[in-house]
Short mmCIF file of C-alpha atoms and ligand atoms in Angstrom, two decimals:
data_model
loop_
_atom_site.label_atom_id
_atom_site.label_comp_id
_atom_site.label_asym_id
_atom_site.label_seq_id
_atom_site.Cartn_x
_atom_site.Cartn_y
_atom_site.Cartn_z
CA MET A 1 -37.85 -24.09 -49.75
CA ASN A 2 -34.69 -25.91 -51.38
CA SER A 3 -32.52 -22.25 -51.92
CA ARG A 4 -29.73 -24.99 -51.15
CA SER A 5 -27.19 -22.83 -51.63
CA ARG A 6 -26.11 -19.00 -52.26
CA SER A 7 -23.75 -18.23 -55.55
CA LEU A 8 -22.89 -19.11 -58.81
CA THR A 9 -20.00 -21.44 -59.57
CA PRO A 10 -17.05 -20.01 -61.35
CA ASP A 11 -18.31 -20.85 -64.59
CA GLY A 12 -21.65 -19.33 -63.95
CA CYS A 13 -23.69 -22.33 -62.98
CA VAL A 14 -26.30 -22.31 -59.94
CA ARG A 15 -24.81 -24.72 -57.37
CA GLY A 16 -26.72 -27.27 -56.61
CA LEU A 17 -28.51 -27.83 -60.00
CA ASN A 18 -27.92 -30.51 -62.79
CA PRO A 19 -24.73 -29.53 -64.63
CA ARG A 20 -26.60 -30.60 -67.83
CA PRO A 21 -30.33 -30.63 -67.28
CA ILE A 22 -32.62 -31.71 -69.79
CA TYR A 23 -35.06 -28.68 -69.02
CA ARG A 24 -34.71 -25.82 -66.56
CA GLY A 25 -37.46 -23.15 -67.25
CA ARG A 26 -37.70 -20.16 -65.06
CA PHE A 27 -40.16 -17.38 -63.51
CA ALA A 28 -38.66 -13.67 -63.83
CA PRO A 29 -40.92 -11.51 -61.95
CA SER A 30 -40.45 -7.88 -61.69
CA PRO A 31 -40.78 -6.33 -58.04
CA SER A 32 -42.96 -3.47 -59.10
CA GLY A 33 -45.74 -5.14 -56.59
CA PRO A 34 -47.15 -8.21 -55.48
CA LEU A 35 -47.70 -11.06 -57.71
CA HIS A 36 -51.11 -10.46 -59.33
CA LEU A 37 -53.34 -12.93 -61.36
CA GLY A 38 -51.47 -12.28 -64.51
CA SER A 39 -48.22 -13.14 -63.09
CA LEU A 40 -49.96 -16.44 -61.04
CA VAL A 41 -50.37 -17.81 -64.42
CA THR A 42 -47.22 -17.33 -65.99
CA ALA A 43 -45.58 -18.75 -62.93
CA VAL A 44 -47.71 -21.37 -62.85
CA ALA A 45 -47.45 -22.05 -66.72
CA SER A 46 -43.68 -21.81 -66.48
CA TYR A 47 -43.14 -24.53 -63.33
CA LEU A 48 -45.82 -26.99 -65.04
CA GLU A 49 -43.86 -26.92 -67.91
CA ALA A 50 -40.83 -27.48 -66.22
CA LYS A 51 -42.66 -30.01 -63.27
CA SER A 52 -44.32 -32.26 -66.00
CA ARG A 53 -41.20 -32.90 -67.98
CA ASP A 54 -38.98 -33.56 -64.80
CA GLY A 55 -37.53 -30.22 -64.73
CA GLU A 56 -36.03 -27.34 -63.08
CA TRP A 57 -37.57 -23.96 -61.98
CA LEU A 58 -35.50 -21.41 -61.11
CA VAL A 59 -36.56 -17.78 -59.98
CA ARG A 60 -35.11 -15.01 -60.79
CA ILE A 61 -36.15 -11.41 -59.58
CA GLU A 62 -35.97 -8.61 -62.04
CA ASN A 63 -34.76 -5.81 -60.48
CA LEU A 64 -32.95 -3.44 -62.93
CA ASP A 65 -34.32 -0.45 -61.96
CA PRO A 66 -34.60 0.39 -58.42
CA SER A 67 -37.17 3.54 -59.34
CA ARG A 68 -40.05 0.92 -60.36
CA GLU A 69 -39.18 -1.71 -57.51
CA VAL A 70 -41.62 -1.79 -54.31
CA PRO A 71 -39.80 -2.22 -51.68
CA GLY A 72 -40.98 -5.60 -49.71
CA SER A 73 -42.26 -6.76 -52.96
CA SER A 74 -39.55 -9.10 -54.00
CA ASN A 75 -40.12 -10.94 -50.88
CA GLY A 76 -43.86 -10.95 -51.06
CA ILE A 77 -43.95 -12.45 -54.24
CA LEU A 78 -41.61 -15.33 -53.45
CA LYS A 79 -43.60 -15.58 -49.95
CA THR A 80 -46.57 -16.03 -51.80
CA LEU A 81 -44.92 -18.76 -54.66
CA GLU A 82 -44.00 -21.13 -51.15
CA THR A 83 -47.76 -20.37 -50.13
CA LEU A 84 -48.57 -22.09 -53.45
CA GLY A 85 -46.32 -24.85 -52.75
CA MET A 86 -43.81 -23.94 -55.72
CA GLU A 87 -40.62 -24.92 -55.14
CA TRP A 88 -37.74 -23.44 -57.22
CA ASP A 89 -34.27 -25.17 -57.59
CA GLY A 90 -30.93 -23.44 -56.46
CA GLU A 91 -30.95 -19.64 -55.20
CA VAL A 92 -33.04 -17.06 -55.93
CA ILE A 93 -30.69 -14.68 -58.46
CA TYR A 94 -31.63 -10.69 -58.30
CA GLN A 95 -30.75 -8.74 -61.23
CA ASN A 96 -29.74 -5.72 -59.43
CA LYS A 97 -26.61 -7.73 -58.12
CA ARG A 98 -25.72 -8.49 -61.79
CA ASN A 99 -24.00 -5.28 -63.26
CA LYS A 100 -20.55 -6.89 -63.31
CA ALA A 101 -21.98 -9.45 -65.90
CA TYR A 102 -23.92 -7.10 -68.45
CA GLN A 103 -20.87 -4.70 -68.41
CA THR A 104 -18.80 -7.77 -69.58
CA ALA A 105 -21.47 -8.75 -72.35
CA LEU A 106 -21.74 -5.22 -73.49
CA ALA A 107 -17.78 -4.59 -73.55
CA LEU A 108 -17.61 -7.55 -75.61
CA LEU A 109 -20.23 -6.05 -78.30
CA GLU A 110 -18.48 -3.33 -77.96
CA GLU A 111 -15.11 -4.53 -78.69
CA ARG A 112 -16.28 -5.89 -81.79
CA ARG A 113 -17.79 -2.27 -82.68
CA LEU A 114 -21.32 -3.68 -82.35
CA THR A 115 -22.47 -0.74 -80.02
CA TYR A 116 -22.14 2.46 -80.14
CA PRO A 117 -23.10 5.52 -77.77
CA CYS A 118 -26.46 7.77 -78.38
CA ILE A 119 -27.03 11.19 -77.14
CA CYS A 120 -30.53 11.64 -78.70
CA SER A 121 -33.19 12.53 -76.63
CA ARG A 122 -36.49 10.75 -76.72
CA LYS A 123 -37.93 13.90 -78.39
CA GLU A 124 -35.35 13.89 -81.02
CA ILE A 125 -36.44 10.27 -81.99
CA ALA A 126 -39.70 10.77 -82.12
CA ASP A 127 -39.36 13.86 -84.21
CA SER A 128 -37.58 12.18 -86.75
CA SER A 129 -38.09 8.46 -86.82
CA ILE A 130 -41.00 6.10 -88.16
CA ALA A 131 -42.99 3.32 -86.05
CA GLY A 132 -41.63 0.10 -85.86
CA ILE A 133 -43.36 -2.93 -84.13
CA GLU A 134 -42.41 -1.86 -80.97
CA GLY A 135 -42.20 1.86 -80.59
CA PRO A 136 -40.21 4.21 -83.03
CA ILE A 137 -37.20 3.05 -85.15
CA TYR A 138 -33.90 4.68 -84.52
CA PRO A 139 -32.96 6.68 -87.42
CA GLY A 140 -29.46 5.83 -87.12
CA THR A 141 -28.21 9.40 -86.09
CA CYS A 142 -25.31 8.43 -83.80
CA ARG A 143 -24.56 5.26 -85.89
CA ASN A 144 -21.42 6.75 -86.73
CA SER A 145 -20.45 9.55 -84.59
CA PHE A 146 -18.85 7.79 -81.48
CA LEU A 147 -19.49 10.58 -79.37
CA HIS A 148 -19.50 9.40 -76.00
CA LYS A 149 -20.31 11.59 -72.81
CA ASP A 150 -21.33 10.43 -69.72
CA LEU A 151 -24.89 10.09 -69.98
CA SER A 152 -24.99 8.23 -73.36
CA ALA A 153 -26.95 5.62 -74.08
CA TRP A 154 -25.84 2.48 -75.71
CA ARG A 155 -27.04 0.93 -78.71
CA ILE A 156 -26.45 -2.41 -80.37
CA LYS A 157 -26.32 -1.61 -84.48
CA THR A 158 -29.15 -3.83 -86.44
CA ASN A 159 -29.07 -5.17 -89.57
CA ASP A 160 -31.16 -6.75 -92.14
CA ASN A 161 -31.19 -10.63 -90.67
CA LEU A 162 -34.21 -12.44 -90.14
CA ILE A 163 -34.55 -13.46 -87.08
CA GLU A 164 -37.01 -16.65 -86.74
CA PHE A 165 -38.18 -18.97 -84.00
CA GLU A 166 -40.80 -21.36 -83.55
CA ASP A 167 -43.04 -20.78 -80.70
CA ALA A 168 -44.61 -23.69 -78.81
CA LEU A 169 -47.93 -21.81 -78.67
CA ARG A 170 -47.63 -19.80 -81.73
CA GLY A 171 -45.80 -21.05 -84.15
CA ARG A 172 -43.39 -19.23 -86.72
CA PHE A 173 -42.83 -15.88 -85.21
CA ARG A 174 -40.47 -13.44 -87.44
CA HIS A 175 -38.94 -9.81 -87.21
CA LEU A 176 -36.68 -7.80 -89.78
CA MET A 177 -34.27 -6.81 -86.81
CA GLU A 178 -33.15 -3.53 -89.05
CA SER A 179 -36.76 -2.36 -90.54
CA ASP A 180 -38.89 -3.46 -87.84
CA ILE A 181 -37.15 -2.71 -84.74
CA GLY A 182 -34.19 -0.72 -85.55
CA ASP A 183 -31.32 -0.04 -83.39
CA PHE A 184 -32.01 -1.04 -79.47
CA VAL A 185 -31.07 0.39 -76.28
CA LEU A 186 -28.63 -2.01 -74.83
CA ARG A 187 -27.64 0.43 -71.63
CA ARG A 188 -29.91 3.51 -71.11
CA ALA A 189 -28.69 6.91 -70.68
CA ASP A 190 -28.58 6.80 -66.47
CA GLY A 191 -26.90 3.61 -66.43
CA ILE A 192 -29.26 1.06 -65.88
CA PHE A 193 -29.40 -1.80 -68.14
CA ALA A 194 -32.06 -2.75 -70.62
CA TYR A 195 -34.06 -5.68 -69.88
CA GLN A 196 -32.99 -7.29 -73.41
CA LEU A 197 -29.36 -7.27 -72.45
CA ALA A 198 -30.04 -8.34 -68.67
CA VAL A 199 -32.32 -11.08 -69.75
CA VAL A 200 -30.02 -12.42 -72.46
CA VAL A 201 -27.39 -13.17 -69.70
CA ASP A 202 -28.92 -14.14 -67.46
CA ASP A 203 -31.18 -16.83 -69.06
CA ALA A 204 -27.46 -17.97 -70.35
CA GLU A 205 -25.55 -17.80 -67.31
CA GLN A 206 -28.09 -19.94 -65.69
CA GLY A 207 -28.52 -22.56 -68.44
CA ILE A 208 -31.99 -21.91 -69.13
CA THR A 209 -33.52 -24.14 -71.50
CA HIS A 210 -36.94 -23.34 -71.91
CA ILE A 211 -38.96 -20.18 -71.35
CA VAL A 212 -42.34 -19.66 -71.02
CA ARG A 213 -43.67 -15.98 -70.53
CA GLY A 214 -46.64 -13.69 -71.53
CA GLU A 215 -47.54 -13.06 -74.51
CA ASP A 216 -46.88 -9.11 -74.34
CA LEU A 217 -43.11 -10.23 -74.34
CA LEU A 218 -43.13 -12.07 -77.96
CA ASN A 219 -41.95 -8.58 -80.08
CA SER A 220 -39.30 -8.89 -77.45
CA THR A 221 -38.10 -12.51 -78.48
CA PRO A 222 -36.31 -11.69 -81.89
CA ARG A 223 -34.14 -9.26 -80.12
CA GLN A 224 -33.29 -11.55 -77.38
CA ILE A 225 -32.75 -14.09 -80.07
CA TYR A 226 -30.10 -12.06 -82.18
CA LEU A 227 -28.08 -10.90 -78.87
CA GLN A 228 -27.95 -14.82 -78.18
CA ARG A 229 -26.10 -15.32 -81.22
CA LEU A 230 -23.79 -11.99 -81.19
CA LEU A 231 -22.65 -13.36 -77.93
CA GLY A 232 -22.41 -17.28 -78.75
CA TYR A 233 -25.28 -18.39 -76.98
CA GLN A 234 -27.70 -20.78 -77.08
CA THR A 235 -31.15 -20.10 -77.82
CA PRO A 236 -33.61 -21.88 -75.44
CA MET A 237 -37.01 -22.73 -76.77
CA TYR A 238 -40.11 -20.14 -76.32
CA MET A 239 -43.77 -20.60 -75.17
CA HIS A 240 -45.55 -17.36 -75.00
CA LEU A 241 -48.57 -17.27 -72.67
CA PRO A 242 -51.95 -15.83 -73.18
CA VAL A 243 -52.30 -12.85 -71.26
CA VAL A 244 -54.93 -11.59 -68.58
CA VAL A 245 -56.51 -8.44 -69.46
CA ASN A 246 -58.95 -5.71 -67.20
CA ALA A 247 -62.32 -5.15 -68.53
CA ARG A 248 -60.85 -2.22 -70.56
CA GLY A 249 -58.32 -4.61 -72.48
CA GLU A 250 -55.07 -3.59 -71.10
CA LYS A 251 -52.95 -6.53 -69.69
CA LEU A 252 -52.81 -6.92 -65.65
CA SER A 253 -50.20 -5.38 -64.25
CA LYS A 254 -49.22 -2.73 -61.39
CA GLN A 255 -50.08 0.08 -63.69
CA THR A 256 -53.46 -1.20 -64.23
CA HIS A 257 -54.35 -1.93 -60.78
CA ALA A 258 -54.33 -5.53 -60.68
CA ALA A 259 -55.28 -7.08 -57.36
CA PRO A 260 -52.71 -9.16 -55.71
CA VAL A 261 -53.39 -13.23 -55.69
CA ALA A 262 -54.62 -13.77 -51.91
CA ASN A 263 -52.29 -15.78 -49.91
CA SER A 264 -55.21 -17.31 -47.67
CA ASP A 265 -56.66 -19.19 -50.00
CA ALA A 266 -53.91 -21.21 -52.26
CA VAL A 267 -56.11 -23.85 -54.05
CA SER A 268 -58.97 -21.67 -55.55
CA GLN A 269 -55.95 -19.14 -56.53
CA LEU A 270 -54.39 -22.02 -58.43
CA ILE A 271 -57.46 -23.71 -59.81
CA MET A 272 -58.04 -20.09 -61.16
CA ALA A 273 -55.06 -20.22 -62.86
CA ILE A 274 -54.65 -23.66 -64.45
CA ARG A 275 -58.74 -23.04 -65.65
CA PHE A 276 -57.29 -20.48 -67.38
CA LEU A 277 -55.01 -22.15 -68.83
CA GLY A 278 -57.61 -24.44 -70.72
CA GLN A 279 -57.11 -27.78 -68.01
CA THR A 280 -59.64 -29.01 -66.43
CA PRO A 281 -59.14 -30.05 -62.67
CA PRO A 282 -62.06 -32.57 -60.92
CA LYS A 283 -63.86 -30.75 -58.93
CA GLU A 284 -62.81 -32.83 -55.34
CA LEU A 285 -59.88 -30.81 -56.23
CA LYS A 286 -60.80 -27.70 -54.57
CA GLU A 287 -61.79 -29.61 -50.98
CA GLY A 288 -58.00 -31.06 -51.06
CA ASP A 289 -54.76 -29.77 -50.34
CA VAL A 290 -52.39 -27.76 -52.46
CA THR A 291 -50.11 -30.49 -52.95
CA SER A 292 -52.91 -33.45 -53.79
CA LEU A 293 -53.54 -30.65 -56.60
CA TRP A 294 -50.35 -30.33 -58.00
CA ASP A 295 -49.78 -34.04 -57.87
CA TRP A 296 -52.86 -33.95 -60.64
CA ILE A 297 -52.18 -31.16 -62.60
CA ILE A 298 -48.65 -32.29 -62.95
CA LYS A 299 -49.40 -35.37 -64.08
CA ASN A 300 -52.50 -34.38 -66.32
CA TRP A 301 -50.86 -30.96 -67.63
CA LYS A 302 -51.65 -30.44 -71.30
CA PRO A 303 -50.26 -27.43 -72.74
CA GLU A 304 -51.57 -27.86 -76.50
CA THR A 305 -55.02 -26.98 -74.21
CA ILE A 306 -54.24 -23.54 -73.64
CA PRO A 307 -56.05 -21.53 -75.73
CA LEU A 308 -54.24 -18.54 -77.40
CA THR A 309 -56.53 -15.54 -76.83
CA PRO A 310 -56.17 -13.43 -73.67
CA ARG A 311 -58.72 -13.57 -71.49
CA SER A 312 -60.32 -11.27 -69.11
CA CYS A 313 -59.44 -10.95 -64.87
CA GLN A 314 -63.53 -11.52 -64.47
CA GLN A 315 -63.28 -14.84 -66.69
CA LEU A 316 -60.96 -15.59 -64.31
CA LEU A 317 -62.35 -14.88 -61.29
CA ASN A 318 -65.37 -16.72 -62.30
CA PHE A 319 -63.39 -19.83 -63.13
CA SER A 320 -62.55 -20.21 -59.11
CA GLN A 321 -66.11 -20.33 -58.68
CA MET A 322 -66.80 -23.61 -60.96
N1 LIG B 1 -39.73 -9.43 -65.69
C1 LIG B 1 -40.61 -9.68 -66.69
C2 LIG B 1 -41.87 -9.26 -66.41
O1 LIG B 1 -42.27 -9.28 -64.93
C3 LIG B 1 -40.53 -11.02 -67.31
C4 LIG B 1 -39.61 -10.87 -68.30
C5 LIG B 1 -39.43 -12.65 -69.06
O2 LIG B 1 -39.69 -13.57 -68.69
O3 LIG B 1 -38.53 -12.36 -69.68
O4 LIG B 1 -43.04 -9.20 -67.17
#
């Protein structure tokens, strides 16, 4: 594995990487369990996008919340990626070591009076808000009070700006920040930084140019672009993939008891993911090794044939029989 060095350079670049990459992608799993088929699809697509364009592919472990981290799963996920022949560039970054960077970004926003402490409980918010695109729209109760307690969450003020971007698979996507989403949390009352802030800081500091991830995060992207603009960061290109769902139509996750990727049969697991992504590897590759499979698929990768609808785990498993 080419984790050549262990730290970031003073300007935040990952050592051992090209300082000006044309394409730098990443895979950012949350270690709440082993790698499952849904996250395998994201890993494979992000790897293929990067490698087919001669780009770099980084791995970041998103373990902001210790209560959701399953011991051993970070190493398990990395081990599975290795078994599948997916080599990452540079070092692996762990979000639980990056609080200082998130605090610096929060302080920058705070200095510009773009954030405020919020002491509302979930119940108070639920009782006084209208529904937004993703959960309740915070009614702004604490916006002008500046009453700061140790147990305050920190929110970012939104305005009526339209945030719009072009997704590589889904085309134009937009949100009106204030009326679709509302002021959102950057640091929770228990001191844990929110995913939205951490991911924006990490993607910028790691110099990520392209983000490939599941469609379940499409609604988060305008929030992230909003923060990128406030913090003066570049906005990467985005591609949101169809998700793998279970028989009830729920996205595969630890909570929906997704089966882990088996380390024993790397080739058929990869073929399954590749077929799910609308690619058609020749049958004989099934009898070969992981290296020949990657050689073929990197050369023949066609993101334009990725289907746009979610498909079930059963369909995915059927692909391994073909
Ligand atoms: N950590 C997130 C997950 O495992 C992915 C976040 C991202 O790709 O931005 O679903």
